PDB file of C-alpha atoms in Angstrom:
ATOM      1  CA  UNK A 181      60.311 154.397  22.743  1.00 57.00           C
ATOM      2  CA  UNK A 182      58.465 152.067  20.459  1.00 64.00           C
ATOM      3  CA  UNK A 183      57.811 148.554  21.670  1.00 84.00           C
ATOM      4  CA  UNK A 184      55.903 145.645  20.203  1.00 90.00           C
ATOM      5  CA  UNK A 185      54.983 142.639  22.332  1.00 92.00           C
ATOM      6  CA  UNK A 186      53.659 139.220  21.444  1.00 94.00           C
ATOM      7  CA  UNK A 187      53.130 135.947  23.199  1.00 90.00           C
ATOM      8  CA  UNK A 188      55.918 133.540  22.285  1.00 90.00           C
ATOM      9  CA  UNK A 189      54.102 130.310  21.529  1.00 95.00           C
ATOM     10  CA  UNK A 190      50.725 129.026  20.348  1.00 97.00           C
ATOM     11  CA  UNK A 191      49.712 125.427  19.690  1.00 97.00           C
ATOM     12  CA  UNK A 192      46.519 124.468  17.859  1.00 97.00           C
ATOM     13  CA  UNK A 193      45.052 121.419  16.138  1.00 97.00           C
ATOM     14  CA  UNK A 194      44.722 121.255  12.396  1.00 97.00           C
ATOM     15  CA  UNK A 195      41.367 122.683  11.324  1.00 97.00           C
ATOM     16  CA  UNK A 196      40.998 124.928  14.373  1.00 97.00           C
ATOM     17  CA  UNK A 197      41.301 128.703  14.274  1.00 97.00           C
ATOM     18  CA  UNK A 198      44.495 130.363  15.496  1.00 97.00           C
ATOM     19  CA  UNK A 199      44.572 133.813  17.036  1.00 97.00           C
ATOM     20  CA  UNK A 200      47.907 135.545  17.470  1.00 97.00           C
ATOM     21  CA  UNK A 201      47.902 138.720  19.531  1.00 97.00           C
ATOM     22  CA  UNK A 202      50.174 141.747  19.572  1.00 96.00           C
ATOM     23  CA  UNK A 203      50.324 145.016  21.475  1.00 95.00           C
ATOM     24  CA  UNK A 204      52.186 148.090  20.282  1.00 91.00           C
ATOM     25  CA  UNK A 205      53.027 151.480  21.703  1.00 86.00           C
ATOM     26  CA  UNK A 206      53.251 154.036  18.893  1.00 77.00           C
ATOM     27  CA  UNK A 207      49.743 155.326  18.225  1.00 72.00           C
ATOM     28  CA  UNK A 208      50.974 157.327  15.225  1.00 74.00           C
ATOM     29  CA  UNK A 209      51.866 154.181  13.284  1.00 73.00           C
ATOM     30  CA  UNK A 210      50.028 154.446   9.965  1.00 78.00           C
ATOM     31  CA  UNK A 211      50.412 150.811   9.009  1.00 85.00           C
ATOM     32  CA  UNK A 212      50.709 147.667  11.081  1.00 91.00           C
ATOM     33  CA  UNK A 213      52.117 144.509   9.596  1.00 92.00           C
ATOM     34  CA  UNK A 214      52.134 140.760  10.021  1.00 95.00           C
ATOM     35  CA  UNK A 215      55.163 138.865   8.747  1.00 95.00           C
ATOM     36  CA  UNK A 216      55.595 135.091   8.527  1.00 96.00           C
ATOM     37  CA  UNK A 217      58.882 133.230   8.889  1.00 95.00           C
ATOM     38  CA  UNK A 218      58.956 129.626   7.761  1.00 94.00           C
ATOM     39  CA  UNK A 219      61.728 127.329   9.040  1.00 90.00           C
ATOM     40  CA  UNK A 220      65.121 128.180   7.573  1.00 87.00           C
ATOM     41  CA  UNK A 221      63.872 131.226   5.695  1.00 90.00           C
ATOM     42  CA  UNK A 222      63.651 134.983   6.057  1.00 90.00           C
ATOM     43  CA  UNK A 223      60.534 136.909   6.997  1.00 91.00           C
ATOM     44  CA  UNK A 224      57.865 137.513   4.379  1.00 92.00           C
ATOM     45  CA  UNK A 225      55.039 140.015   4.509  1.00 91.00           C
ATOM     46  CA  UNK A 226      51.789 138.169   5.174  1.00 94.00           C
ATOM     47  CA  UNK A 227      49.321 141.032   5.441  1.00 93.00           C
ATOM     48  CA  UNK A 228      48.990 144.572   6.729  1.00 91.00           C
ATOM     49  CA  UNK A 229      46.294 146.929   7.929  1.00 92.00           C
ATOM     50  CA  UNK A 230      46.000 150.672   7.624  1.00 89.00           C
ATOM     51  CA  UNK A 231      45.519 152.410  10.943  1.00 86.00           C
ATOM     52  CA  UNK A 232      42.110 153.858  10.026  1.00 87.00           C
ATOM     53  CA  UNK A 233      40.684 150.350   9.586  1.00 91.00           C
ATOM     54  CA  UNK A 234      39.276 148.075  12.271  1.00 93.00           C
ATOM     55  CA  UNK A 235      39.374 144.869  10.316  1.00 96.00           C
ATOM     56  CA  UNK A 236      40.852 143.409   7.173  1.00 95.00           C
ATOM     57  CA  UNK A 237      40.031 140.006   5.737  1.00 95.00           C
ATOM     58  CA  UNK A 238      42.116 138.148   3.203  1.00 92.00           C
ATOM     59  CA  UNK A 239      40.969 134.582   2.527  1.00 95.00           C
ATOM     60  CA  UNK A 240      41.729 132.609   5.714  1.00 96.00           C
ATOM     61  CA  UNK A 241      43.356 135.600   7.404  1.00 97.00           C
ATOM     62  CA  UNK A 242      41.527 138.208   9.470  1.00 97.00           C
ATOM     63  CA  UNK A 243      43.356 141.146  11.022  1.00 97.00           C
ATOM     64  CA  UNK A 244      41.654 143.046  13.834  1.00 97.00           C
ATOM     65  CA  UNK A 245      42.904 146.410  15.060  1.00 95.00           C
ATOM     66  CA  UNK A 246      41.833 148.050  18.311  1.00 94.00           C
ATOM     67  CA  UNK A 247      43.513 151.456  18.251  1.00 91.00           C
ATOM     68  CA  UNK A 248      42.198 152.480  21.654  1.00 91.00           C
ATOM     69  CA  UNK A 249      43.918 149.517  23.316  1.00 92.00           C
ATOM     70  CA  UNK A 250      46.799 149.427  20.773  1.00 92.00           C
ATOM     71  CA  UNK A 251      46.036 145.791  20.157  1.00 94.00           C
ATOM     72  CA  UNK A 252      46.453 143.917  16.901  1.00 95.00           C
ATOM     73  CA  UNK A 253      45.463 140.328  16.218  1.00 97.00           C
ATOM     74  CA  UNK A 254      45.816 137.861  13.394  1.00 97.00           C
ATOM     75  CA  UNK A 255      43.233 135.119  13.043  1.00 98.00           C
ATOM     76  CA  UNK A 256      43.935 132.153  10.792  1.00 97.00           C
ATOM     77  CA  UNK A 257      40.830 130.138   9.995  1.00 97.00           C
ATOM     78  CA  UNK A 258      41.034 126.401   9.336  1.00 97.00           C
ATOM     79  CA  UNK A 259      44.684 126.275  10.371  1.00 98.00           C
ATOM     80  CA  UNK A 260      46.800 123.871   8.354  1.00 97.00           C
ATOM     81  CA  UNK A 261      50.128 122.199   9.137  1.00 95.00           C
ATOM     82  CA  UNK A 262      51.670 124.451   6.498  1.00 94.00           C
ATOM     83  CA  UNK A 263      50.792 127.434   8.671  1.00 96.00           C
ATOM     84  CA  UNK A 264      53.363 126.302  11.245  1.00 96.00           C
ATOM     85  CA  UNK A 265      55.835 129.181  11.383  1.00 97.00           C
ATOM     86  CA  UNK A 266      56.883 132.178  13.431  1.00 96.00           C
ATOM     87  CA  UNK A 267      54.573 135.188  13.061  1.00 97.00           C
ATOM     88  CA  UNK A 268      55.867 138.701  13.708  1.00 95.00           C
ATOM     89  CA  UNK A 269      53.807 141.831  14.082  1.00 95.00           C
ATOM     90  CA  UNK A 270      55.465 145.149  13.307  1.00 91.00           C
ATOM     91  CA  UNK A 271      54.734 148.841  13.623  1.00 87.00           C
ATOM     92  CA  UNK A 272      56.475 151.828  12.149  1.00 79.00           C
ATOM     93  CA  UNK A 273      58.995 153.663  14.288  1.00 73.00           C
ATOM     94  CA  UNK A 274      61.053 156.713  13.442  1.00 67.00           C
ATOM     95  CA  UNK A 275      64.645 157.859  13.747  1.00 62.00           C
ATOM     96  CA  UNK A 276      64.266 161.537  13.094  1.00 59.00           C
ATOM     97  CA  UNK A 277      62.292 161.713   9.865  1.00 59.00           C
ATOM     98  CA  UNK A 278      63.259 158.264   8.686  1.00 65.00           C
ATOM     99  CA  UNK A 279      60.836 155.430   9.359  1.00 69.00           C
ATOM    100  CA  UNK A 280      61.698 151.850  10.136  1.00 77.00           C
ATOM    101  CA  UNK A 281      59.748 148.775  11.173  1.00 83.00           C
ATOM    102  CA  UNK A 282      59.746 147.726  14.810  1.00 86.00           C
ATOM    103  CA  UNK A 283      59.174 143.980  15.103  1.00 90.00           C
ATOM    104  CA  UNK A 284      57.803 142.019  18.008  1.00 92.00           C
ATOM    105  CA  UNK A 285      59.603 138.956  19.315  1.00 91.00           C
ATOM    106  CA  UNK A 286      57.567 136.623  17.149  1.00 94.00           C
ATOM    107  CA  UNK A 287      54.932 133.999  18.030  1.00 96.00           C
ATOM    108  CA  UNK A 288      55.758 130.416  17.153  1.00 96.00           C
ATOM    109  CA  UNK A 289      52.629 128.697  15.854  1.00 97.00           C
ATOM    110  CA  UNK A 290      52.647 124.928  16.133  1.00 97.00           C
ATOM    111  CA  UNK A 291      49.894 123.102  14.258  1.00 97.00           C
ATOM    112  CA  UNK A 292      49.276 119.523  15.349  1.00 95.00           C
ATOM    113  CA  UNK A 293      47.722 117.066  12.885  1.00 91.00           C
TER     114      UNK A 293
ATOM    115  CA  UNK B 253      64.188 139.955  -9.677  1.00 65.00           C
ATOM    116  CA  UNK B 254      66.258 137.534  -7.609  1.00 81.00           C
ATOM    117  CA  UNK B 255      65.256 139.136  -4.336  1.00 93.00           C
ATOM    118  CA  UNK B 256      67.690 140.053  -1.591  1.00 96.00           C
ATOM    119  CA  UNK B 257      70.863 138.002  -1.936  1.00 97.00           C
ATOM    120  CA  UNK B 258      73.037 137.131   1.034  1.00 97.00           C
ATOM    121  CA  UNK B 259      76.328 135.305   1.166  1.00 97.00           C
ATOM    122  CA  UNK B 260      77.530 133.050   2.517  1.00 97.00           C
ATOM    123  CA  UNK B 261      74.456 131.051   3.572  1.00 96.00           C
ATOM    124  CA  UNK B 262      76.429 129.296   6.279  1.00 96.00           C
ATOM    125  CA  UNK B 263      79.653 130.279   7.983  1.00 97.00           C
ATOM    126  CA  UNK B 264      81.540 128.349  10.613  1.00 97.00           C
ATOM    127  CA  UNK B 265      84.570 130.035  12.095  1.00 97.00           C
ATOM    128  CA  UNK B 266      86.747 129.993  15.157  1.00 97.00           C
ATOM    129  CA  UNK B 267      86.680 132.537  17.929  1.00 97.00           C
ATOM    130  CA  UNK B 268      88.884 135.513  17.166  1.00 97.00           C
ATOM    131  CA  UNK B 269      88.546 135.291  13.399  1.00 97.00           C
ATOM    132  CA  UNK B 270      87.132 138.061  11.245  1.00 97.00           C
ATOM    133  CA  UNK B 271      83.765 137.378   9.639  1.00 98.00           C
ATOM    134  CA  UNK B 272      82.288 139.314   6.718  1.00 98.00           C
ATOM    135  CA  UNK B 273      78.666 138.899   5.707  1.00 98.00           C
ATOM    136  CA  UNK B 274      77.474 140.258   2.380  1.00 98.00           C
ATOM    137  CA  UNK B 275      74.172 141.525   1.073  1.00 98.00           C
ATOM    138  CA  UNK B 276      72.853 142.633  -2.281  1.00 98.00           C
ATOM    139  CA  UNK B 277      69.508 144.437  -1.922  1.00 97.00           C
ATOM    140  CA  UNK B 278      66.723 144.420  -4.475  1.00 95.00           C
ATOM    141  CA  UNK B 279      67.505 146.804  -7.308  1.00 94.00           C
ATOM    142  CA  UNK B 280      65.775 150.153  -6.809  1.00 92.00           C
ATOM    143  CA  UNK B 281      65.372 149.811  -3.056  1.00 92.00           C
ATOM    144  CA  UNK B 282      66.991 152.618  -1.111  1.00 90.00           C
ATOM    145  CA  UNK B 283      66.746 151.302   2.450  1.00 91.00           C
ATOM    146  CA  UNK B 284      68.783 148.372   3.757  1.00 94.00           C
ATOM    147  CA  UNK B 285      68.564 146.672   7.141  1.00 94.00           C
ATOM    148  CA  UNK B 286      70.747 144.199   9.015  1.00 96.00           C
ATOM    149  CA  UNK B 287      69.059 141.996  11.637  1.00 95.00           C
ATOM    150  CA  UNK B 288      70.272 139.288  13.973  1.00 95.00           C
ATOM    151  CA  UNK B 289      68.026 136.457  15.139  1.00 93.00           C
ATOM    152  CA  UNK B 290      68.685 134.157  18.095  1.00 91.00           C
ATOM    153  CA  UNK B 291      66.481 131.953  20.206  1.00 85.00           C
ATOM    154  CA  UNK B 292      67.235 133.989  23.300  1.00 85.00           C
ATOM    155  CA  UNK B 293      66.827 137.513  21.951  1.00 85.00           C
ATOM    156  CA  UNK B 294      64.552 137.048  18.955  1.00 85.00           C
ATOM    157  CA  UNK B 295      64.889 139.405  15.988  1.00 88.00           C
ATOM    158  CA  UNK B 296      67.103 142.437  16.615  1.00 89.00           C
ATOM    159  CA  UNK B 297      67.687 145.347  14.252  1.00 90.00           C
ATOM    160  CA  UNK B 298      71.422 146.016  14.163  1.00 94.00           C
ATOM    161  CA  UNK B 299      71.695 148.898  11.722  1.00 94.00           C
ATOM    162  CA  UNK B 300      69.910 150.370   8.774  1.00 91.00           C
ATOM    163  CA  UNK B 301      70.898 152.534   5.841  1.00 93.00           C
ATOM    164  CA  UNK B 302      68.896 154.998   3.772  1.00 91.00           C
ATOM    165  CA  UNK B 303      70.425 155.975   0.426  1.00 92.00           C
ATOM    166  CA  UNK B 304      73.680 154.286   1.504  1.00 94.00           C
ATOM    167  CA  UNK B 305      73.931 156.408   4.662  1.00 93.00           C
ATOM    168  CA  UNK B 306      73.720 154.756   8.112  1.00 93.00           C
ATOM    169  CA  UNK B 307      70.637 156.161   9.831  1.00 88.00           C
ATOM    170  CA  UNK B 308      70.447 154.205  13.063  1.00 87.00           C
ATOM    171  CA  UNK B 309      73.219 151.929  14.369  1.00 91.00           C
ATOM    172  CA  UNK B 310      72.009 151.850  17.961  1.00 88.00           C
ATOM    173  CA  UNK B 311      71.405 148.113  17.688  1.00 90.00           C
ATOM    174  CA  UNK B 312      75.020 147.275  16.885  1.00 93.00           C
ATOM    175  CA  UNK B 313      76.101 145.316  19.961  1.00 88.00           C
ATOM    176  CA  UNK B 314      79.642 146.623  20.303  1.00 87.00           C
ATOM    177  CA  UNK B 315      82.641 147.966  18.464  1.00 92.00           C
ATOM    178  CA  UNK B 316      83.491 144.547  17.124  1.00 96.00           C
ATOM    179  CA  UNK B 317      80.596 144.986  14.712  1.00 97.00           C
ATOM    180  CA  UNK B 318      80.778 147.323  11.732  1.00 97.00           C
ATOM    181  CA  UNK B 319      78.669 147.759   8.620  1.00 97.00           C
ATOM    182  CA  UNK B 320      79.255 149.527   5.353  1.00 97.00           C
ATOM    183  CA  UNK B 321      77.259 150.308   2.272  1.00 97.00           C
ATOM    184  CA  UNK B 322      79.683 151.586  -0.364  1.00 96.00           C
ATOM    185  CA  UNK B 323      77.004 151.725  -3.070  1.00 95.00           C
ATOM    186  CA  UNK B 324      73.314 151.115  -3.606  1.00 94.00           C
ATOM    187  CA  UNK B 325      73.776 147.476  -4.533  1.00 95.00           C
ATOM    188  CA  UNK B 326      76.076 146.140  -1.838  1.00 97.00           C
ATOM    189  CA  UNK B 327      76.493 146.091   1.910  1.00 98.00           C
ATOM    190  CA  UNK B 328      78.729 144.244   4.362  1.00 98.00           C
ATOM    191  CA  UNK B 329      78.476 143.420   8.032  1.00 98.00           C
ATOM    192  CA  UNK B 330      81.813 142.651   9.625  1.00 98.00           C
ATOM    193  CA  UNK B 331      82.583 141.116  12.999  1.00 97.00           C
ATOM    194  CA  UNK B 332      86.173 141.402  14.176  1.00 97.00           C
ATOM    195  CA  UNK B 333      87.097 139.550  16.306  1.00 96.00           C
ATOM    196  CA  UNK B 334      84.226 137.090  16.406  1.00 97.00           C
ATOM    197  CA  UNK B 335      83.059 135.419  19.629  1.00 96.00           C
ATOM    198  CA  UNK B 336      80.871 132.368  20.276  1.00 97.00           C
ATOM    199  CA  UNK B 337      78.020 134.589  21.481  1.00 95.00           C
ATOM    200  CA  UNK B 338      77.866 136.103  17.990  1.00 97.00           C
ATOM    201  CA  UNK B 339      76.477 132.795  16.699  1.00 97.00           C
ATOM    202  CA  UNK B 340      73.095 133.616  15.159  1.00 97.00           C
ATOM    203  CA  UNK B 341      71.260 133.965  11.868  1.00 96.00           C
ATOM    204  CA  UNK B 342      71.943 137.331  10.284  1.00 97.00           C
ATOM    205  CA  UNK B 343      69.337 138.707   7.912  1.00 96.00           C
ATOM    206  CA  UNK B 344      69.574 141.508   5.433  1.00 96.00           C
ATOM    207  CA  UNK B 345      66.394 143.211   4.229  1.00 94.00           C
ATOM    208  CA  UNK B 346      65.650 146.029   1.809  1.00 93.00           C
ATOM    209  CA  UNK B 347      62.716 148.287   1.023  1.00 90.00           C
ATOM    210  CA  UNK B 348      61.777 151.242  -1.182  1.00 86.00           C
ATOM    211  CA  UNK B 349      61.671 153.417   1.906  1.00 73.00           C
ATOM    212  CA  UNK B 350      62.306 152.799   5.568  1.00 60.00           C
ATOM    213  CA  UNK B 351      58.665 152.490   6.501  1.00 64.00           C
ATOM    214  CA  UNK B 352      57.591 150.286   3.623  1.00 74.00           C
ATOM    215  CA  UNK B 353      57.380 146.526   3.280  1.00 82.00           C
ATOM    216  CA  UNK B 354      60.745 144.933   3.844  1.00 88.00           C
ATOM    217  CA  UNK B 355      61.965 142.077   1.710  1.00 91.00           C
ATOM    218  CA  UNK B 356      64.220 139.702   3.583  1.00 93.00           C
ATOM    219  CA  UNK B 357      67.120 137.662   2.316  1.00 94.00           C
ATOM    220  CA  UNK B 358      67.484 133.983   3.222  1.00 93.00           C
ATOM    221  CA  UNK B 359      69.925 134.785   6.024  1.00 95.00           C
ATOM    222  CA  UNK B 360      73.453 133.746   6.927  1.00 97.00           C
ATOM    223  CA  UNK B 361      73.748 131.202   9.705  1.00 96.00           C
ATOM    224  CA  UNK B 362      76.931 132.037  11.615  1.00 98.00           C
ATOM    225  CA  UNK B 363      78.519 129.606  14.039  1.00 97.00           C
ATOM    226  CA  UNK B 364      81.524 130.766  16.026  1.00 97.00           C
ATOM    227  CA  UNK B 365      83.330 127.921  17.765  1.00 96.00           C
TER     228      UNK B 365
END
């Protein structure tokens, strides 16, 4: 079945770059997503990448996709204390013909001043 | 739009009591998801509905859990009887279609004593 795996914790200093990694299993997933969960809140879509792309850049965020290795990463440049949150990657899984998102366990990013 | 609305935001109850969590999805969305989040198990998909019909309830932990979606604008997740190990944050999310971006509610923090 589908499975998405992430490392659980990452600590960086303010101003450094953060790289959060994710591996997934379903090679047919057309989109791959990154969600952010701030303390006490629900998940919010941060960015996504279409499966025919290798890279997507959005301001301080860079998403890299290696389809051969089924590896997805999220790079945050110039990490700020406000970036401290849990980051979830997600792929699309299916029950019959109905799609749903399969989330990883989440990576807690701690940004030290 | 007010986004996904969940109630109550916090619930404290005693073991053995019935608990009902409520969700109002974003108007026009036809897929609704119930998740549970704990430190130990991370984010778990409990059940999801498409056009008010349950599609996949394989994540529902046991018969004490039940979910309904009587119409497109309302869903409930019921736990009867509740147990301390049910203590978690329960999120509801909705989307236009199962594979699309999901919009999460603020969650209900449940504590079972």
